[in-house]
Coordinates of N, CA and C in Angstrom, one line a residue:
X5 N -64.3 4.7 87.2 CA -64.5 5.9 86.4 C -64.7 7.0 87.3
X6 N -64.0 8.1 87.1 CA -64.2 9.3 87.9 C -65.3 10.1 87.1
X7 N -66.3 10.5 87.8 CA -67.4 11.3 87.2 C -67.1 12.8 87.4
X8 N -67.1 13.5 86.2 CA -67.0 14.9 86.2 C -68.3 15.6 86.2
X9 N -68.7 16.3 87.3 CA -69.9 16.9 87.4 C -69.7 18.4 87.2
X10 N -70.4 19.0 86.3 CA -70.1 20.4 85.8 C -71.4 21.2 86.0
X11 N -71.2 22.4 86.7 CA -72.4 23.3 86.9 C -72.2 24.4 85.9
X12 N -72.9 24.3 84.8 CA -72.8 25.3 83.8 C -73.1 26.7 84.2
X13 N -74.1 26.8 85.1 CA -74.5 28.1 85.6 C -73.4 28.9 86.3
X14 N -72.5 28.2 87.0 CA -71.4 28.8 87.6 C -70.3 29.2 86.6
X15 N -70.0 28.3 85.7 CA -69.0 28.5 84.7 C -69.4 29.5 83.7
X16 N -70.7 29.6 83.4 CA -71.1 30.5 82.4 C -70.8 32.0 82.6
X17 N -70.4 32.3 83.9 CA -70.0 33.7 84.1 C -68.9 34.2 83.2
X18 N -68.1 33.2 82.6 CA -67.1 33.5 81.6 C -67.7 34.0 80.3
X19 N -68.9 33.7 80.1 CA -69.6 34.1 78.9 C -69.9 35.6 78.8
X20 N -69.6 36.3 79.9 CA -69.8 37.8 79.9 C -68.9 38.4 78.8
X21 N -67.8 37.7 78.5 CA -66.9 38.2 77.4 C -67.6 38.1 76.0
X22 N -68.6 37.3 75.9 CA -69.3 37.0 74.7 C -70.7 37.6 74.7
X23 N -70.9 38.7 75.4 CA -72.2 39.4 75.5 C -73.3 38.6 76.1
X24 N -73.0 37.6 76.9 CA -74.0 36.9 77.7 C -74.0 37.5 79.1
X25 N -75.0 38.2 79.5 CA -75.0 38.7 80.8 C -75.7 37.7 81.8
X26 N -75.0 37.5 82.9 CA -75.5 36.6 83.9 C -76.0 37.4 85.1
X27 N -77.3 37.2 85.5 CA -77.8 37.9 86.6 C -77.9 37.0 87.8
X28 N -77.3 37.4 88.9 CA -77.3 36.6 90.1 C -78.7 36.9 90.8
X29 N -79.3 35.8 91.2 CA -80.5 35.9 92.0 C -80.3 35.1 93.2
X30 N -81.2 35.1 94.1 CA -81.1 34.3 95.4 C -81.0 32.8 95.1
X31 N -81.7 32.3 94.1 CA -81.8 30.9 93.9 C -80.9 30.4 92.8
X32 N -80.6 31.2 91.7 CA -79.8 30.6 90.6 C -79.3 31.8 89.8
X33 N -78.5 31.5 88.9 CA -78.1 32.5 87.9 C -78.9 32.3 86.6
X34 N -79.3 33.3 86.0 CA -80.1 33.2 84.8 C -79.5 33.9 83.6
X35 N -79.5 33.3 82.5 CA -79.0 34.0 81.3 C -80.1 34.9 80.8
X36 N -79.9 36.2 80.9 CA -80.9 37.2 80.6 C -80.8 37.8 79.2
X37 N -79.7 37.6 78.5 CA -79.6 38.1 77.2 C -78.7 37.2 76.4
X38 N -78.8 37.3 75.1 CA -78.1 36.4 74.2 C -79.1 35.5 73.6
X39 N -79.5 35.8 72.4 CA -80.6 35.0 71.8 C -80.2 33.6 71.6
X40 N -79.0 33.3 71.4 CA -78.6 31.9 71.2 C -77.7 31.3 72.3
X41 N -78.4 30.6 73.2 CA -77.7 30.0 74.3 C -76.6 29.0 73.9
X42 N -76.7 28.5 72.7 CA -75.8 27.5 72.2 C -74.4 28.0 72.3
X43 N -74.1 29.2 71.9 CA -72.7 29.7 72.0 C -72.2 29.7 73.4
X44 N -73.1 30.0 74.4 CA -72.7 30.0 75.8 C -72.3 28.6 76.2
X45 N -73.2 27.6 75.9 CA -72.9 26.2 76.2 C -71.6 25.7 75.6
X46 N -71.4 26.1 74.3 CA -70.2 25.7 73.6 C -69.0 26.2 74.2
X47 N -69.0 27.5 74.6 CA -67.9 28.1 75.2 C -67.5 27.4 76.5
X48 N -68.6 27.1 77.3 CA -68.3 26.5 78.6 C -67.8 25.0 78.4
X49 N -68.4 24.3 77.4 CA -68.0 23.0 77.1 C -66.5 22.9 76.7
X50 N -66.1 23.9 75.9 CA -64.7 23.9 75.4 C -63.7 24.0 76.6
X51 N -63.9 24.9 77.5 CA -63.1 25.0 78.7 C -63.1 23.8 79.6
X52 N -64.3 23.2 79.7 CA -64.5 22.1 80.6 C -63.8 20.9 80.0
X53 N -63.9 20.7 78.6 CA -63.3 19.6 78.0 C -61.8 19.6 78.1
X54 N -61.2 20.9 78.0 CA -59.8 21.0 78.2 C -59.3 20.6 79.6
X55 N -60.1 21.0 80.6 CA -59.7 20.8 82.0 C -60.0 19.3 82.4
X56 N -61.2 18.7 82.0 CA -61.6 17.5 82.6 C -61.7 16.3 81.6
X57 N -61.7 16.6 80.3 CA -61.8 15.6 79.3 C -63.1 15.4 78.7
X58 N -64.2 15.8 79.4 CA -65.5 15.6 78.9 C -66.5 15.6 80.0
X59 N -67.8 15.6 79.7 CA -68.9 15.6 80.7 C -69.3 14.1 80.8
X60 N -69.4 13.6 82.0 CA -69.9 12.3 82.3 C -71.3 12.3 82.7
X61 N -71.7 13.4 83.4 CA -73.1 13.5 83.9 C -73.6 14.9 83.5
X62 N -74.7 15.0 82.8 CA -75.2 16.3 82.3 C -76.6 16.5 82.9
X63 N -76.8 17.6 83.6 CA -78.1 17.9 84.1 C -78.6 19.2 83.4
X64 N -79.6 19.0 82.6 CA -80.2 20.1 81.9 C -81.3 20.7 82.7
X65 N -81.1 21.9 83.3 CA -81.9 22.5 84.3 C -82.3 23.9 84.0
X66 N -82.1 24.4 82.8 CA -82.5 25.8 82.4 C -84.0 25.9 82.2
X67 N -84.6 26.9 82.7 CA -86.0 27.1 82.5 C -86.5 28.5 82.8
X68 N -87.3 29.0 81.9 CA -88.0 30.3 82.2 C -89.5 30.1 81.7
X69 N -90.3 31.0 82.1 CA -91.7 30.9 81.8 C -92.3 32.3 81.5
X70 N -93.4 32.3 80.8 CA -94.2 33.5 80.5 C -95.6 33.1 81.0
X71 N -96.0 33.8 82.0 CA -97.4 33.6 82.5 C -98.3 34.6 81.9
X72 N -99.2 34.2 81.2 CA -100.2 35.0 80.5 C -100.9 34.3 79.4
X73 N -101.8 35.0 78.7 CA -102.5 34.4 77.6 C -101.6 34.3 76.4
X74 N -101.8 33.2 75.6 CA -101.1 33.0 74.4 C -101.3 34.2 73.4
X75 N -102.5 34.7 73.4 CA -102.8 35.8 72.4 C -102.0 37.1 72.8
X76 N -101.5 37.2 74.0 CA -100.7 38.4 74.4 C -99.2 38.2 74.3
X77 N -98.8 37.0 74.0 CA -97.4 36.6 73.9 C -96.9 37.0 72.5
X78 N -95.7 37.6 72.5 CA -95.1 38.0 71.2 C -94.2 36.8 70.7
X79 N -93.9 36.8 69.4 CA -93.1 35.8 68.9 C -91.7 35.8 69.5
X80 N -91.2 37.0 69.9 CA -89.9 37.0 70.5 C -89.9 36.4 71.9
X81 N -91.0 36.5 72.6 CA -91.1 35.9 73.9 C -91.2 34.4 73.7
X82 N -92.0 33.9 72.8 CA -92.1 32.5 72.4 C -90.7 31.9 72.1
X83 N -90.0 32.6 71.2 CA -88.7 32.1 70.8 C -87.7 32.0 71.9
X84 N -87.8 33.0 72.8 CA -86.9 33.1 74.0 C -87.1 31.9 74.9
X85 N -88.4 31.6 75.2 CA -88.8 30.5 76.0 C -88.4 29.1 75.4
X86 N -88.6 29.0 74.1 CA -88.3 27.7 73.4 C -86.7 27.6 73.4
X87 N -86.0 28.7 73.2 CA -84.6 28.7 73.2 C -84.0 28.2 74.5
X88 N -84.4 28.9 75.6 CA -83.8 28.6 76.9 C -84.3 27.2 77.4
X89 N -85.6 26.9 77.2 CA -86.1 25.7 77.8 C -85.9 24.4 77.0
X90 N -85.9 24.5 75.7 CA -85.8 23.3 74.8 C -84.6 23.2 74.0
X91 N -84.2 24.3 73.3 CA -83.0 24.3 72.5 C -81.8 24.1 73.3
X92 N -81.8 24.6 74.5 CA -80.6 24.4 75.4 C -80.4 23.0 75.7
X93 N -81.5 22.2 75.9 CA -81.4 20.8 76.2 C -80.7 20.1 75.0
X94 N -81.2 20.4 73.8 CA -80.6 19.8 72.6 C -79.1 20.2 72.5
X95 N -78.8 21.5 72.7 CA -77.4 21.9 72.5 C -76.5 21.3 73.5
X96 N -76.9 21.3 74.8 CA -76.0 20.8 75.8 C -75.8 19.3 75.6
X97 N -76.9 18.6 75.3 CA -76.8 17.1 75.1 C -75.9 16.8 73.9
X98 N -76.1 17.5 72.8 CA -75.3 17.3 71.6 C -73.8 17.5 71.9
X99 N -73.5 18.5 72.7 CA -72.1 18.8 73.0 C -71.5 17.8 74.0
X100 N -72.3 17.2 74.8 CA -71.8 16.2 75.8 C -71.6 14.8 75.2
X101 N -72.4 14.5 74.1 CA -72.5 13.2 73.6 C -71.2 12.6 73.1
X102 N -70.3 13.3 72.4 CA -69.1 12.6 71.8 C -68.3 11.9 72.9
X103 N -68.1 12.6 74.0 CA -67.3 12.0 75.1 C -68.0 10.8 75.7
X104 N -69.3 10.9 75.9 CA -70.1 9.8 76.5 C -70.1 8.6 75.6
X105 N -70.3 8.8 74.3 CA -70.3 7.7 73.3 C -69.0 7.1 73.2
X106 N -67.9 7.9 73.2 CA -66.6 7.3 73.1 C -66.2 6.5 74.3
X107 N -66.7 6.8 75.5 CA -66.4 6.0 76.7 C -67.5 5.0 77.0
X108 N -68.5 5.0 76.2 CA -69.6 4.0 76.4 C -70.3 4.1 77.7
X109 N -70.4 5.3 78.3 CA -71.1 5.5 79.5 C -71.4 7.0 79.7
X110 N -72.4 7.3 80.5 CA -72.8 8.6 80.8 C -74.2 8.7 81.2
X111 N -74.6 9.9 81.8 CA -76.0 10.1 82.2 C -76.4 11.5 81.9
X112 N -77.6 11.6 81.3 CA -78.2 12.9 81.0 C -79.5 12.9 81.8
X113 N -79.7 14.0 82.6 CA -80.9 14.2 83.4 C -81.5 15.5 83.0
X114 N -82.7 15.4 82.4 CA -83.4 16.6 82.0 C -84.5 16.9 83.0
X115 N -84.6 18.2 83.4 CA -85.6 18.6 84.4 C -86.8 19.0 83.6
X116 N -87.9 18.4 83.9 CA -89.2 18.6 83.2 C -90.2 19.1 84.2
X117 N -91.5 18.9 83.9 CA -92.5 19.4 84.8 C -93.8 18.6 84.5
X118 N -94.7 18.5 85.4 CA -96.0 17.9 85.2 C -96.7 18.6 84.1
X119 N -96.4 19.9 83.9 CA -97.1 20.7 82.8 C -96.8 20.2 81.4
X120 N -95.7 19.5 81.3 CA -95.3 18.8 80.0 C -96.3 17.7 79.7
X121 N -96.9 17.1 80.7 CA -97.9 16.1 80.4 C -99.3 16.5 80.3
X122 N -99.7 17.5 81.2 CA -101.1 17.9 81.3 C -101.4 19.3 80.8
X123 N -100.3 20.1 80.6 CA -100.5 21.5 80.2 C -101.0 22.4 81.3
X124 N -100.6 23.7 81.3 CA -101.0 24.6 82.3 C -101.7 25.8 81.6
X125 N -102.8 26.2 82.1 CA -103.5 27.4 81.6 C -102.6 28.6 81.9
X126 N -102.5 29.5 80.9 CA -101.7 30.7 80.9 C -100.2 30.4 80.9
X127 N -99.7 29.2 80.6 CA -98.3 28.8 80.5 C -98.2 27.9 79.3
X128 N -98.7 28.3 78.1 CA -98.7 27.5 76.9 C -97.2 27.2 76.5
X129 N -96.4 28.2 76.4 CA -95.0 28.0 75.9 C -94.2 27.1 76.8
X130 N -94.3 27.3 78.1 CA -93.6 26.5 79.1 C -94.1 25.1 79.0
X131 N -95.4 24.9 78.9 CA -96.0 23.5 78.8 C -95.5 22.8 77.6
X132 N -95.5 23.6 76.5 CA -95.0 23.0 75.2 C -93.5 22.6 75.3
X133 N -92.7 23.4 75.9 CA -91.3 23.0 76.1 C -91.1 21.8 76.9
X134 N -91.8 21.7 78.0 CA -91.7 20.6 78.9 C -92.2 19.3 78.3
X135 N -93.2 19.4 77.5 CA -93.7 18.3 76.7 C -92.7 17.8 75.7
X136 N -92.0 18.8 75.1 CA -90.9 18.5 74.1 C -89.8 17.9 74.8
X137 N -89.4 18.3 76.0 CA -88.3 17.7 76.8 C -88.7 16.2 77.1
X138 N -89.9 16.0 77.4 CA -90.3 14.6 77.7 C -90.2 13.7 76.5
X139 N -90.6 14.2 75.3 CA -90.4 13.4 74.1 C -89.0 13.2 73.7
X140 N -88.2 14.3 73.8 CA -86.8 14.3 73.5 C -86.1 13.3 74.4
X141 N -86.5 13.3 75.7 CA -85.8 12.3 76.6 C -86.1 10.9 76.2
X142 N -87.4 10.6 76.0 CA -87.7 9.2 75.6 C -87.0 8.8 74.3
X143 N -87.0 9.6 73.3 CA -86.3 9.3 72.0 C -84.8 9.1 72.2
X144 N -84.2 10.1 72.9 CA -82.7 10.0 73.1 C -82.3 8.8 73.9
X145 N -83.1 8.5 74.9 CA -82.8 7.3 75.7 C -82.8 6.0 74.8
X146 N -83.7 5.9 73.9 CA -83.7 4.7 73.0 C -82.5 4.8 72.1
X147 N -82.2 6.0 71.6 CA -81.0 6.1 70.7 C -79.7 5.8 71.4
X148 N -79.6 6.1 72.6 CA -78.3 6.0 73.3 C -78.1 4.7 74.2
X149 N -79.2 4.0 74.3 CA -79.2 2.8 75.1 C -78.1 1.8 74.7
X150 N -77.9 1.6 73.4 CA -76.8 0.7 73.0 C -75.4 1.1 73.4
X151 N -75.3 2.4 73.7 CA -74.0 3.0 74.1 C -73.9 3.1 75.7
X152 N -74.8 2.5 76.3 CA -74.9 2.4 77.8 C -74.9 3.9 78.4
X153 N -75.7 4.7 77.8 CA -75.9 6.1 78.2 C -77.3 6.2 78.7
X154 N -77.6 6.5 79.9 CA -78.9 6.7 80.4 C -79.4 8.1 80.3
X155 N -80.6 8.2 79.8 CA -81.3 9.6 79.6 C -82.6 9.5 80.3
X156 N -82.8 10.4 81.3 CA -84.0 10.4 82.1 C -84.5 11.8 82.3
X157 N -85.7 12.0 82.7 CA -86.3 13.3 83.0 C -87.0 13.1 84.3
X158 N -86.9 14.2 85.1 CA -87.7 14.2 86.4 C -88.4 15.6 86.4

């Protein structure tokens, strides 16, 4: 089996046409606008599927944080962090699964944090997302084991 490895951060530059601005930083590209990252992931997946047939290995590595007190956080900040950190994991996984299930193999790697287990002061939303990723990973691993698809978090 040839494994197709896809770096969504690089490809998502095409999403500029769909009002998703990508900001280049020294370490990574960050989606800085676009309330629904699902459209960006779907757009990238469509082009990738046409070119390679599907995703064999998915690494969910999007993450942002808000450092500060929960009482000072707005609902928009909360929703943005949940959207980028947790909803993107759901969306990317959901889009990659049909190909993986059809071929009865695949790997999903979710990037988590120790804060998902123990929580971090002044990073409530980030900690909640990473805890959600940990539970999502365990549940999805059980769901996909019969299809020989491994789901892990580091």
